[in-house]
Phi, psi and omega in degrees: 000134156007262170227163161244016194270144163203153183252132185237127201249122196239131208251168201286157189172030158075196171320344193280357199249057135296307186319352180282348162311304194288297172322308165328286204304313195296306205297343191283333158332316207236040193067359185286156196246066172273131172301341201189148186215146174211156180200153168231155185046266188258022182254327160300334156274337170267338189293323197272314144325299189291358174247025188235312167106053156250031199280123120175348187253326171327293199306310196304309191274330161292318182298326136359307184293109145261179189306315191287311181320303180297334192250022156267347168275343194282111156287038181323114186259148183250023164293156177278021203272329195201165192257357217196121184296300193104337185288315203297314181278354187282347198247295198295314160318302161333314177290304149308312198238108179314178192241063180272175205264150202288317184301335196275337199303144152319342171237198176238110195231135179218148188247145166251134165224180197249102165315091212301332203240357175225001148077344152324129177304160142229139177247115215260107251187308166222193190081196174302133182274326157294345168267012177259296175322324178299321213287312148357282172260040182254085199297137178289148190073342193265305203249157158303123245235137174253136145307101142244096197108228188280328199276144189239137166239158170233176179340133198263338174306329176301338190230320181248062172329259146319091219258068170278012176289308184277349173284148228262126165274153175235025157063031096255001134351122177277166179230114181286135195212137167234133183231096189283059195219000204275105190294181167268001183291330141299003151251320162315308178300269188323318185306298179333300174342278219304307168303327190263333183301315187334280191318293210277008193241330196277300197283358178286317205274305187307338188282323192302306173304313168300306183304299175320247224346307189293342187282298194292344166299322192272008195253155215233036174223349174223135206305174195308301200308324180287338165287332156286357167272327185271342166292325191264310182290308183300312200269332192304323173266002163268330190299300184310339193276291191289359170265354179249002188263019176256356177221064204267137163235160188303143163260047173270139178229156159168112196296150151256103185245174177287312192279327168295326174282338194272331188285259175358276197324272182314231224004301169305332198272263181355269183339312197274327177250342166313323237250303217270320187286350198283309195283344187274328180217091182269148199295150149292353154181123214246079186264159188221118145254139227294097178350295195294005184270353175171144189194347220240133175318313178292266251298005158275008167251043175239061187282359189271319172289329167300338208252351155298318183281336155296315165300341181281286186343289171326303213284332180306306178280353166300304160302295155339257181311325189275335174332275159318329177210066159288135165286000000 
């Protein structure tokens, strides 16, 4: 290989993109140098820590976190604007990773947020790093919409999900992109497959279970019972196959609720433009993971499994590509 320096673009998606901890750790594991970090939401945050270079002690308060810990963080509001101030975790974070200015980080770092009123991406480039990271993550209806200057942002994830376009190159670099946003309609697609190959092996083993019978009903040398015992020994494990392949169900859940529906919804938006960013600046290597793998307000206190599971995801695609460009 080239080089190992890479800039790395991590996209907005909740909890799941704890998993960019693990990932972080895998890609520095295996020597790689990343030079440059851009994020929208939580990808602005793990991204924006890890460029202050407080990704361990960030990991250290997270991993920390249970359900009661989390709901003392929950800062619940009865504006009608929103469900969730935001302040209390935005302070509890605070405490761990000082609030240094973007120009002073170790790297080259950019946060994307949304302009609530002219709906333009923006890129935080400079200034406070937390006030860029509020801005950043401030999902609409759920969180407290930030104030900067004359501007107001919500979620930076609304236009730029993915934001490999704003991260900073250094004209030899590879460009790395982690995307929790992969919806189920591309799990769906596979599931279908997966379901008609199913239907059709249900109906070979139902045909198969007709034939022993009609063979062993036709056979003249041995009494009825015993043809129902050979019937029964011969046949029991196709029959057992096509009675259960009747009961293949989809593997989408999906409660209907307020929070399931609102999350799903941006997930369809986020999936769709994640898509659109993936073909205008394609990653050199492009790992992903499925919206449906976590999402629900307690799974930010499973950071430690998510960021595992962002170190299995790296490390796979990571096999890959050096695979492909052994020197």
């Amino acid at each position: 290989m080239k080089t190992k320096d890479v800039a790395l673009v991590l996209s907005s998606g909740g909890p799941r993109g704890f998993a960019y901890i693990g990932a972080i750790e895998e890609l520095e594991a295996r020597g790689y140098s990343i030079t440059s970090v851009a994020g929208s939401s939580i990808g602005s945050l793990v991204g924006g820590i890890y460029a202050a270079g407080k990704l361990p002690e960030f990991k250290e308060w997270l991993f920390s976190l249970n359900n009661f810990k989390l709901m003392r963080l929950l800062d619940f509001s009865i504006n009608k604007r929103y469900v969730l101030k935001g302040m209390k975790v935005m302070e509890a974070i605070e405490s761990v990773v000082p609030n240094v200015k973007i120009e002073d980080l170790r790297i080259p770092y950019v946060a994307v947020g949304t302009d609530l009123y002219t709906g333009e991406p923006v890129a935080f480039r400079k200034g406070k790093l937390f006030d860029a990271i509020r801005a950043s993550i401030s999902i609409p209806s759920l969180f407290m919409p930030s104030k900067n200057g004359w501007r107001t942002f919500v979620d930076g994830g609304l236009v730029s999900t993915f934001p490999l376009g704003y991260v900073q190159r250094n004209g030899h670099d590879i460009l790395v992109g982690f995307d929790v946003n992969v919806t189920d309609t591309d799990i769906i697609e596979a599931f279908l497959k997966s379901a008609y190959r199913q239907r059709q092996e249900a109906e070979k083993s139902k045909s198969e279970a007709r034939d022993v019978v009609r063979y062993v009903s036709g056979l003249k040398d041995i009494s009825m019972l015993e043809k129902v015992k050979l019937i029964g020994s011969e046949s029991q494990r196709m029959i057992k196959k096509a009675l259960n392949s009747d009961k293949i169900k989809s593997p989408v859940s999906a409660d209907d609720n307020y929070f399931s529906i609102i999350t799903r919804s941006f997930a369809i938006a986020n999936h769709t433009i994640a898509k659109l960013e993936t073909r205008l600046y394609p990653p050199d290597i492009l790992v992903q993971m499925s919206f449906d793998s976590y999402g629900a307000i307690p799974d930010y206190a499973k950071g430690n499994e998510i960021s595992e599971k962002g170190r299995m995801l790296m490390a796979e695609a990571l096999d890959k590509y050096e695979k492909e460009h052994q020197a």
